[in-house]
PDB file of C-alpha atoms in Angstrom:
ATOM      1  CA  MET J1029     -51.041 -45.936 -12.262  1.00 40.00           C
ATOM      2  CA  ALA J1030     -48.856 -45.398  -9.216  1.00 42.00           C
ATOM      3  CA  SER J1031     -48.903 -48.073  -6.559  1.00 40.00           C
ATOM      4  CA  PRO J1032     -50.104 -47.121  -3.073  1.00 42.00           C
ATOM      5  CA  GLU J1033     -47.655 -45.886  -0.485  1.00 42.00           C
ATOM      6  CA  ILE J1034     -46.066 -48.286   1.973  1.00 39.00           C
ATOM      7  CA  PRO J1035     -47.740 -47.817   5.366  1.00 44.00           C
ATOM      8  CA  ALA J1036     -45.674 -45.598   7.613  1.00 44.00           C
ATOM      9  CA  ARG J1037     -44.225 -46.819  10.875  1.00 44.00           C
ATOM     10  CA  PRO J1038     -45.647 -45.079  13.937  1.00 46.00           C
ATOM     11  CA  GLY J1039     -44.160 -41.602  14.167  1.00 47.00           C
ATOM     12  CA  ARG J1040     -42.431 -41.834  10.762  1.00 45.00           C
ATOM     13  CA  PRO J1041     -43.607 -40.540   7.355  1.00 45.00           C
ATOM     14  CA  ALA J1042     -44.458 -42.964   4.583  1.00 44.00           C
ATOM     15  CA  VAL J1043     -41.897 -43.753   1.933  1.00 44.00           C
ATOM     16  CA  LEU J1044     -43.127 -43.367  -1.616  1.00 47.00           C
ATOM     17  CA  SER J1045     -43.316 -46.642  -3.493  1.00 50.00           C
ATOM     18  CA  GLU J1046     -44.061 -45.280  -6.938  1.00 58.00           C
ATOM     19  CA  PRO J1047     -42.635 -47.224  -9.874  1.00 64.00           C
ATOM     20  CA  PRO J1048     -39.349 -45.692 -11.073  1.00 71.00           C
ATOM     21  CA  LEU J1049     -39.393 -43.374 -14.063  1.00 81.00           C
ATOM     22  CA  SER J1050     -37.687 -44.375 -17.283  1.00 84.00           C
ATOM     23  CA  TYR J1051     -34.133 -43.081 -17.537  1.00 89.00           C
ATOM     24  CA  ARG J1052     -34.046 -43.165 -21.324  1.00 91.00           C
ATOM     25  CA  PHE J1053     -32.833 -40.137 -23.241  1.00 93.00           C
ATOM     26  CA  THR J1054     -35.667 -38.233 -24.868  1.00 94.00           C
ATOM     27  CA  ARG J1055     -35.765 -35.771 -27.739  1.00 95.00           C
ATOM     28  CA  VAL J1056     -36.225 -32.934 -25.273  1.00 95.00           C
ATOM     29  CA  ASP J1057     -33.122 -34.114 -23.396  1.00 96.00           C
ATOM     30  CA  GLY J1058     -31.274 -34.012 -26.710  1.00 96.00           C
ATOM     31  CA  ALA J1059     -32.536 -30.506 -27.462  1.00 96.00           C
ATOM     32  CA  ALA J1060     -31.553 -29.247 -24.002  1.00 96.00           C
ATOM     33  CA  LEU J1061     -28.111 -30.844 -24.216  1.00 96.00           C
ATOM     34  CA  ALA J1062     -27.544 -29.570 -27.774  1.00 97.00           C
ATOM     35  CA  PHE J1063     -28.481 -26.027 -26.776  1.00 96.00           C
ATOM     36  CA  TYR J1064     -26.247 -26.132 -23.694  1.00 96.00           C
ATOM     37  CA  VAL J1065     -23.181 -27.421 -25.539  1.00 94.00           C
ATOM     38  CA  GLY J1066     -23.765 -25.302 -28.641  1.00 91.00           C
ATOM     39  CA  ALA J1067     -24.334 -22.098 -26.706  1.00 88.00           C
ATOM     40  CA  LEU J1068     -21.264 -22.722 -24.532  1.00 87.00           C
ATOM     41  CA  LEU J1069     -19.099 -23.242 -27.605  1.00 83.00           C
ATOM     42  CA  LEU J1070     -20.541 -20.127 -29.232  1.00 79.00           C
ATOM     43  CA  LEU J1071     -19.999 -18.003 -26.121  1.00 75.00           C
ATOM     44  CA  SER J1072     -16.444 -19.257 -25.681  1.00 72.00           C
ATOM     45  CA  LEU J1073     -15.492 -18.612 -29.312  1.00 66.00           C
ATOM     46  CA  THR J1074     -17.264 -15.294 -29.898  1.00 61.00           C
ATOM     47  CA  PRO J1075     -17.455 -12.206 -27.647  1.00 59.00           C
ATOM     48  CA  ALA J1076     -21.251 -12.254 -27.421  1.00 53.00           C
ATOM     49  CA  ALA J1077     -21.230  -9.638 -24.663  1.00 52.00           C
ATOM     50  CA  LEU J1078     -19.635  -7.163 -27.074  1.00 52.00           C
ATOM     51  CA  ALA J1079     -22.620  -7.442 -29.404  1.00 58.00           C
ATOM     52  CA  VAL J1080     -24.985  -6.799 -26.506  1.00 58.00           C
ATOM     53  CA  THR J1081     -23.095  -3.594 -25.643  1.00 52.00           C
ATOM     54  CA  ALA J1082     -24.754  -2.067 -28.697  1.00 57.00           C
ATOM     55  CA  VAL J1083     -27.920  -2.101 -26.563  1.00 65.00           C
ATOM     56  CA  ILE J1084     -26.442  -2.158 -23.044  1.00 67.00           C
ATOM     57  CA  GLU J1085     -23.469   0.165 -22.722  1.00 69.00           C
ATOM     58  CA  ASP J1086     -22.193  -1.203 -19.425  1.00 74.00           C
ATOM     59  CA  PRO J1087     -20.017  -4.263 -20.289  1.00 76.00           C
ATOM     60  CA  VAL J1088     -20.723  -5.883 -16.920  1.00 77.00           C
ATOM     61  CA  LEU J1089     -24.475  -5.609 -17.396  1.00 82.00           C
ATOM     62  CA  ALA J1090     -24.050  -6.847 -20.958  1.00 80.00           C
ATOM     63  CA  SER J1091     -22.200  -9.906 -19.653  1.00 82.00           C
ATOM     64  CA  TYR J1092     -24.955 -10.482 -17.106  1.00 88.00           C
ATOM     65  CA  ALA J1093     -27.622 -10.221 -19.827  1.00 87.00           C
ATOM     66  CA  VAL J1094     -25.836 -12.829 -21.963  1.00 86.00           C
ATOM     67  CA  ASN J1095     -25.400 -15.263 -19.062  1.00 90.00           C
ATOM     68  CA  PHE J1096     -28.934 -14.791 -17.777  1.00 94.00           C
ATOM     69  CA  THR J1097     -30.432 -15.349 -21.226  1.00 92.00           C
ATOM     70  CA  PHE J1098     -28.326 -18.467 -21.740  1.00 93.00           C
ATOM     71  CA  TYR J1099     -29.305 -20.034 -18.415  1.00 96.00           C
ATOM     72  CA  LEU J1100     -32.937 -18.952 -18.719  1.00 97.00           C
ATOM     73  CA  ILE J1101     -33.336 -20.760 -22.054  1.00 96.00           C
ATOM     74  CA  ALA J1102     -31.318 -23.776 -20.867  1.00 97.00           C
ATOM     75  CA  GLY J1103     -33.337 -23.867 -17.645  1.00 97.00           C
ATOM     76  CA  PHE J1104     -36.614 -23.726 -19.543  1.00 97.00           C
ATOM     77  CA  LEU J1105     -35.586 -26.684 -21.695  1.00 97.00           C
ATOM     78  CA  ALA J1106     -34.320 -28.587 -18.649  1.00 97.00           C
ATOM     79  CA  VAL J1107     -37.598 -28.091 -16.765  1.00 97.00           C
ATOM     80  CA  ILE J1108     -39.602 -29.338 -19.759  1.00 97.00           C
ATOM     81  CA  ALA J1109     -37.348 -32.370 -20.142  1.00 96.00           C
ATOM     82  CA  ALA J1110     -37.134 -33.280 -16.448  1.00 96.00           C
ATOM     83  CA  ARG J1111     -40.435 -32.023 -15.027  1.00 95.00           C
ATOM     84  CA  ALA J1112     -41.638 -35.520 -14.067  1.00 94.00           C
ATOM     85  CA  TYR J1113     -38.350 -36.217 -12.252  1.00 96.00           C
ATOM     86  CA  VAL J1114     -38.464 -32.826 -10.528  1.00 96.00           C
ATOM     87  CA  VAL J1115     -41.930 -33.517  -9.133  1.00 94.00           C
ATOM     88  CA  ARG J1116     -41.207 -37.087  -8.067  1.00 93.00           C
ATOM     89  CA  GLU J1117     -37.774 -36.401  -6.567  1.00 95.00           C
ATOM     90  CA  THR J1118     -38.998 -33.352  -4.667  1.00 95.00           C
ATOM     91  CA  ARG J1119     -41.889 -35.390  -3.260  1.00 93.00           C
ATOM     92  CA  ILE J1120     -39.451 -38.102  -2.161  1.00 92.00           C
ATOM     93  CA  LEU J1121     -37.245 -35.536  -0.393  1.00 94.00           C
ATOM     94  CA  LEU J1122     -40.279 -34.144   1.420  1.00 93.00           C
ATOM     95  CA  THR J1123     -40.926 -37.564   2.988  1.00 92.00           C
ATOM     96  CA  ARG J1124     -37.682 -37.079   4.963  1.00 91.00           C
ATOM     97  CA  PRO J1125     -37.536 -33.292   5.497  1.00 92.00           C
ATOM     98  CA  TRP J1126     -35.124 -33.314   8.435  1.00 94.00           C
ATOM     99  CA  LEU J1127     -32.714 -35.654   6.682  1.00 92.00           C
ATOM    100  CA  THR J1128     -32.871 -33.477   3.561  1.00 92.00           C
ATOM    101  CA  LEU J1129     -32.295 -30.277   5.522  1.00 93.00           C
ATOM    102  CA  GLY J1130     -29.395 -31.910   7.358  1.00 96.00           C
ATOM    103  CA  VAL J1131     -27.660 -33.228   4.247  1.00 96.00           C
ATOM    104  CA  ILE J1132     -27.568 -29.808   2.543  1.00 97.00           C
ATOM    105  CA  PRO J1133     -25.365 -27.912   5.051  1.00 96.00           C
ATOM    106  CA  LEU J1134     -23.236 -30.994   5.735  1.00 97.00           C
ATOM    107  CA  SER J1135     -22.553 -31.342   2.015  1.00 97.00           C
ATOM    108  CA  VAL J1136     -21.570 -27.672   1.725  1.00 97.00           C
ATOM    109  CA  ILE J1137     -19.175 -28.135   4.662  1.00 97.00           C
ATOM    110  CA  ALA J1138     -17.789 -31.243   2.944  1.00 97.00           C
ATOM    111  CA  MET J1139     -17.116 -29.131  -0.170  1.00 96.00           C
ATOM    112  CA  LEU J1140     -15.191 -26.564   1.873  1.00 94.00           C
ATOM    113  CA  VAL J1141     -13.156 -29.256   3.634  1.00 96.00           C
ATOM    114  CA  ALA J1142     -12.434 -31.089   0.365  1.00 94.00           C
ATOM    115  CA  THR J1143     -11.348 -27.807  -1.218  1.00 92.00           C
ATOM    116  CA  MET J1144      -8.935 -27.096   1.642  1.00 92.00           C
ATOM    117  CA  VAL J1145      -7.463 -30.591   1.380  1.00 92.00           C
ATOM    118  CA  LEU J1146      -6.939 -30.262  -2.380  1.00 90.00           C
ATOM    119  CA  VAL J1147      -5.403 -26.810  -1.933  1.00 85.00           C
ATOM    120  CA  LEU J1148      -2.924 -28.256   0.564  1.00 88.00           C
ATOM    121  CA  ILE J1149      -2.021 -30.938  -1.978  1.00 89.00           C
ATOM    122  CA  THR J1150      -1.918 -28.831  -5.167  1.00 83.00           C
ATOM    123  CA  GLY J1151      -0.486 -25.588  -3.804  1.00 79.00           C
ATOM    124  CA  PRO J1152      -1.672 -22.028  -3.073  1.00 79.00           C
ATOM    125  CA  PRO J1153      -5.188 -21.275  -4.351  1.00 73.00           C
ATOM    126  CA  GLN J1154      -5.526 -19.384  -7.623  1.00 78.00           C
ATOM    127  CA  THR J1155      -8.541 -17.439  -8.855  1.00 78.00           C
ATOM    128  CA  SER J1156      -9.909 -18.838 -12.098  1.00 77.00           C
ATOM    129  CA  VAL J1157     -11.177 -16.663 -14.954  1.00 76.00           C
ATOM    130  CA  ASN J1158     -14.671 -18.020 -14.270  1.00 80.00           C
ATOM    131  CA  GLN J1159     -14.474 -17.135 -10.585  1.00 82.00           C
ATOM    132  CA  ALA J1160     -13.089 -13.666 -11.307  1.00 80.00           C
ATOM    133  CA  ALA J1161     -15.902 -12.986 -13.776  1.00 80.00           C
ATOM    134  CA  ALA J1162     -18.480 -14.158 -11.239  1.00 83.00           C
ATOM    135  CA  GLN J1163     -17.011 -11.877  -8.585  1.00 82.00           C
ATOM    136  CA  ASP J1164     -17.059  -8.931 -11.001  1.00 81.00           C
ATOM    137  CA  LEU J1165     -20.743  -9.537 -11.621  1.00 84.00           C
ATOM    138  CA  MET J1166     -21.558  -9.916  -7.943  1.00 84.00           C
ATOM    139  CA  THR J1167     -19.718  -6.738  -6.982  1.00 82.00           C
ATOM    140  CA  SER J1168     -21.290  -4.717  -9.792  1.00 83.00           C
ATOM    141  CA  VAL J1169     -24.855  -6.017 -10.067  1.00 85.00           C
ATOM    142  CA  SER J1170     -27.715  -5.950  -7.568  1.00 86.00           C
ATOM    143  CA  PRO J1171     -28.168  -9.136  -5.523  1.00 86.00           C
ATOM    144  CA  TRP J1172     -31.784  -9.178  -6.749  1.00 90.00           C
ATOM    145  CA  LEU J1173     -30.349  -9.936 -10.191  1.00 91.00           C
ATOM    146  CA  ILE J1174     -27.505 -12.174  -9.033  1.00 93.00           C
ATOM    147  CA  VAL J1175     -29.564 -14.639  -6.953  1.00 94.00           C
ATOM    148  CA  PRO J1176     -31.874 -15.744  -9.806  1.00 96.00           C
ATOM    149  CA  LEU J1177     -28.824 -16.423 -12.001  1.00 95.00           C
ATOM    150  CA  PHE J1178     -26.280 -17.928  -9.597  1.00 96.00           C
ATOM    151  CA  VAL J1179     -28.571 -19.581  -7.056  1.00 96.00           C
ATOM    152  CA  VAL J1180     -31.662 -20.609  -9.036  1.00 97.00           C
ATOM    153  CA  LEU J1181     -30.944 -21.040 -12.758  1.00 97.00           C
ATOM    154  CA  ALA J1182     -27.272 -22.036 -13.090  1.00 97.00           C
ATOM    155  CA  PRO J1183     -27.277 -24.792 -10.429  1.00 97.00           C
ATOM    156  CA  PHE J1184     -30.462 -26.342 -11.828  1.00 98.00           C
ATOM    157  CA  VAL J1185     -29.137 -26.432 -15.383  1.00 98.00           C
ATOM    158  CA  GLU J1186     -25.780 -27.847 -14.320  1.00 97.00           C
ATOM    159  CA  GLU J1187     -27.307 -30.537 -12.103  1.00 98.00           C
ATOM    160  CA  TYR J1188     -29.672 -31.529 -14.895  1.00 98.00           C
ATOM    161  CA  ILE J1189     -26.805 -31.815 -17.390  1.00 98.00           C
ATOM    162  CA  PHE J1190     -23.983 -33.205 -15.258  1.00 98.00           C
ATOM    163  CA  ARG J1191     -25.861 -35.381 -12.786  1.00 97.00           C
ATOM    164  CA  HIS J1192     -29.286 -36.240 -14.243  1.00 97.00           C
ATOM    165  CA  LEU J1193     -28.120 -36.820 -17.833  1.00 97.00           C
ATOM    166  CA  LEU J1194     -24.458 -37.796 -17.488  1.00 97.00           C
ATOM    167  CA  ILE J1195     -25.006 -40.120 -14.525  1.00 97.00           C
ATOM    168  CA  GLY J1196     -28.696 -40.930 -14.150  1.00 95.00           C
ATOM    169  CA  LYS J1197     -29.490 -41.547 -17.802  1.00 96.00           C
ATOM    170  CA  LEU J1198     -26.077 -42.416 -19.218  1.00 96.00           C
ATOM    171  CA  SER J1199     -25.569 -45.108 -16.542  1.00 94.00           C
ATOM    172  CA  ARG J1200     -28.249 -47.180 -18.292  1.00 92.00           C
ATOM    173  CA  ARG J1201     -25.566 -47.877 -20.902  1.00 93.00           C
ATOM    174  CA  TRP J1202     -22.270 -47.351 -19.040  1.00 95.00           C
ATOM    175  CA  ASN J1203     -20.979 -48.281 -15.616  1.00 95.00           C
ATOM    176  CA  ILE J1204     -22.240 -45.738 -13.100  1.00 95.00           C
ATOM    177  CA  TRP J1205     -18.741 -45.008 -11.748  1.00 96.00           C
ATOM    178  CA  VAL J1206     -17.468 -44.308 -15.248  1.00 97.00           C
ATOM    179  CA  CYS J1207     -20.378 -41.907 -15.647  1.00 97.00           C
ATOM    180  CA  ALA J1208     -19.598 -40.329 -12.274  1.00 97.00           C
ATOM    181  CA  LEU J1209     -15.975 -39.750 -13.313  1.00 97.00           C
ATOM    182  CA  LEU J1210     -17.090 -38.290 -16.646  1.00 97.00           C
ATOM    183  CA  SER J1211     -19.513 -35.992 -14.827  1.00 97.00           C
ATOM    184  CA  LEU J1212     -16.787 -34.813 -12.465  1.00 96.00           C
ATOM    185  CA  VAL J1213     -14.240 -34.168 -15.220  1.00 95.00           C
ATOM    186  CA  LEU J1214     -16.639 -32.328 -17.534  1.00 96.00           C
ATOM    187  CA  PHE J1215     -18.189 -30.300 -14.700  1.00 96.00           C
ATOM    188  CA  SER J1216     -14.737 -29.121 -13.627  1.00 93.00           C
ATOM    189  CA  ALA J1217     -13.604 -28.545 -17.214  1.00 91.00           C
ATOM    190  CA  ILE J1218     -16.386 -26.142 -18.174  1.00 91.00           C
ATOM    191  CA  HIS J1219     -15.451 -23.894 -15.254  1.00 87.00           C
ATOM    192  CA  VAL J1220     -11.808 -23.600 -16.330  1.00 84.00           C
ATOM    193  CA  VAL J1221     -12.187 -23.762 -20.119  1.00 79.00           C
ATOM    194  CA  GLN J1222     -11.206 -20.094 -20.481  1.00 73.00           C
ATOM    195  CA  GLU J1223      -7.914 -20.489 -18.621  1.00 65.00           C
ATOM    196  CA  ALA J1224      -4.859 -19.541 -20.667  1.00 65.00           C
ATOM    197  CA  ASP J1225      -2.532 -21.380 -18.271  1.00 73.00           C
ATOM    198  CA  PHE J1226      -4.201 -24.435 -16.763  1.00 73.00           C
ATOM    199  CA  SER J1227      -3.038 -25.487 -13.302  1.00 77.00           C
ATOM    200  CA  LEU J1228      -4.296 -27.847 -10.600  1.00 84.00           C
ATOM    201  CA  PRO J1229      -4.843 -25.091  -7.991  1.00 82.00           C
ATOM    202  CA  VAL J1230      -7.273 -23.397 -10.397  1.00 86.00           C
ATOM    203  CA  VAL J1231      -9.392 -26.511 -10.940  1.00 89.00           C
ATOM    204  CA  ALA J1232      -9.172 -27.810  -7.343  1.00 90.00           C
ATOM    205  CA  PRO J1233     -12.309 -25.998  -6.010  1.00 91.00           C
ATOM    206  CA  TYR J1234     -14.402 -27.312  -8.894  1.00 94.00           C
ATOM    207  CA  LEU J1235     -13.096 -30.858  -8.440  1.00 94.00           C
ATOM    208  CA  ALA J1236     -13.998 -30.723  -4.742  1.00 95.00           C
ATOM    209  CA  MET J1237     -17.434 -29.284  -5.443  1.00 96.00           C
ATOM    210  CA  GLY J1238     -18.120 -31.728  -8.274  1.00 96.00           C
ATOM    211  CA  ALA J1239     -17.003 -34.739  -6.222  1.00 97.00           C
ATOM    212  CA  VAL J1240     -19.397 -33.887  -3.387  1.00 97.00           C
ATOM    213  CA  LEU J1241     -22.289 -33.248  -5.790  1.00 98.00           C
ATOM    214  CA  VAL J1242     -21.671 -36.580  -7.523  1.00 97.00           C
ATOM    215  CA  GLY J1243     -21.525 -38.322  -4.141  1.00 97.00           C
ATOM    216  CA  VAL J1244     -24.753 -36.714  -2.928  1.00 97.00           C
ATOM    217  CA  TYR J1245     -26.539 -37.548  -6.174  1.00 97.00           C
ATOM    218  CA  ILE J1246     -25.593 -41.236  -6.132  1.00 96.00           C
ATOM    219  CA  TRP J1247     -26.103 -41.583  -2.359  1.00 95.00           C
ATOM    220  CA  ALA J1248     -29.634 -40.190  -2.710  1.00 94.00           C
ATOM    221  CA  GLY J1249     -30.537 -42.754  -5.367  1.00 92.00           C
ATOM    222  CA  ASN J1250     -29.950 -40.511  -8.381  1.00 94.00           C
ATOM    223  CA  ASN J1251     -31.990 -37.652  -6.939  1.00 95.00           C
ATOM    224  CA  PHE J1252     -30.776 -34.545  -8.750  1.00 95.00           C
ATOM    225  CA  MET J1253     -33.139 -32.287  -6.827  1.00 97.00           C
ATOM    226  CA  LEU J1254     -31.056 -32.956  -3.723  1.00 97.00           C
ATOM    227  CA  SER J1255     -27.787 -32.272  -5.543  1.00 97.00           C
ATOM    228  CA  TYR J1256     -29.445 -29.142  -6.956  1.00 98.00           C
ATOM    229  CA  ALA J1257     -30.356 -27.987  -3.440  1.00 97.00           C
ATOM    230  CA  VAL J1258     -26.743 -28.542  -2.301  1.00 98.00           C
ATOM    231  CA  HIS J1259     -25.359 -26.748  -5.367  1.00 98.00           C
ATOM    232  CA  ALA J1260     -27.743 -23.824  -4.853  1.00 98.00           C
ATOM    233  CA  ALA J1261     -26.836 -23.597  -1.158  1.00 97.00           C
ATOM    234  CA  LYS J1262     -23.114 -23.505  -1.986  1.00 96.00           C
ATOM    235  CA  ASN J1263     -23.655 -20.743  -4.547  1.00 96.00           C
ATOM    236  CA  LEU J1264     -25.856 -18.811  -2.119  1.00 95.00           C
ATOM    237  CA  LEU J1265     -23.089 -18.973   0.480  1.00 94.00           C
ATOM    238  CA  ALA J1266     -20.614 -17.619  -2.087  1.00 90.00           C
ATOM    239  CA  VAL J1267     -23.004 -14.783  -2.979  1.00 91.00           C
ATOM    240  CA  LEU J1268     -23.574 -13.860   0.678  1.00 90.00           C
ATOM    241  CA  LEU J1269     -19.858 -13.873   1.436  1.00 87.00           C
ATOM    242  CA  THR J1270     -19.105 -11.757  -1.617  1.00 83.00           C
ATOM    243  CA  TYR J1271     -21.610  -9.082  -0.636  1.00 80.00           C
ATOM    244  CA  ALA J1272     -20.463  -9.225   2.989  1.00 78.00           C
ATOM    245  CA  VAL J1273     -16.794  -8.621   2.137  1.00 66.00           C
ATOM    246  CA  PRO J1274     -15.842  -5.035   1.170  1.00 55.00           C
ATOM    247  CA  VAL J1275     -15.134  -4.576  -2.536  1.00 50.00           C
ATOM    248  CA  GLU J1276     -11.694  -3.169  -1.742  1.00 49.00           C
ATOM    249  CA  LEU J1277     -10.595  -6.495  -0.221  1.00 47.00           C
ATOM    250  CA  LEU J1278     -11.855  -8.511  -3.204  1.00 46.00           C
ATOM    251  CA  GLN J1279      -9.919  -6.317  -5.624  1.00 48.00           C
ATOM    252  CA  GLN J1280      -6.594  -6.677  -3.818  1.00 48.00           C
TER     253      GLN J1280
END
């Protein structure tokens, strides 16, 4: 049974004093992780979108259907596995709404600044295969289809895998900073795995984004709902900018 809340100071909301949840890996965590890794390997080794074109003639829509199905199933498994954490961490964030709302835009700005710094160090920016594919989808598919995929599903799945599992739960066995480094490296790697010629300018944006997300997650006491909100906000900004910029400029 949860312990009562600590009395709030005058003019300040109460801070939840519930006992912490267990950060042990569960069978559902294993199923979600196995599906995520297995599906990624399958999609990277086989042209799944080509098979879908037998039903959906448009290759862009076929690619969207494959990605949406993948993240929908992965998201469903992640919600089942982490539902208790989602509820508790969201409730904790709501005890400090102004702090939460302030951290989100500041973190997105930090990502942009970190990206610019890395670009100055590594050289001129280069568009990754992953980024080019995302832009193709966003310039060809309705935003009503893009937002559920890029802003809702994908960030939740990735924060569950790379922050909640690889840092929150794995740090019960390994040093948390080792887990943070592993999270950063793997998060960046999955976004450039399709690159024929790997280069630092290609991976720089993902390193900057991953570093900020790791920092936010650890700073917030392993609260992956906050890192999810930051991740979703960053993706939403990218979607809005893509639809605001004329297609002709993106294709140059």
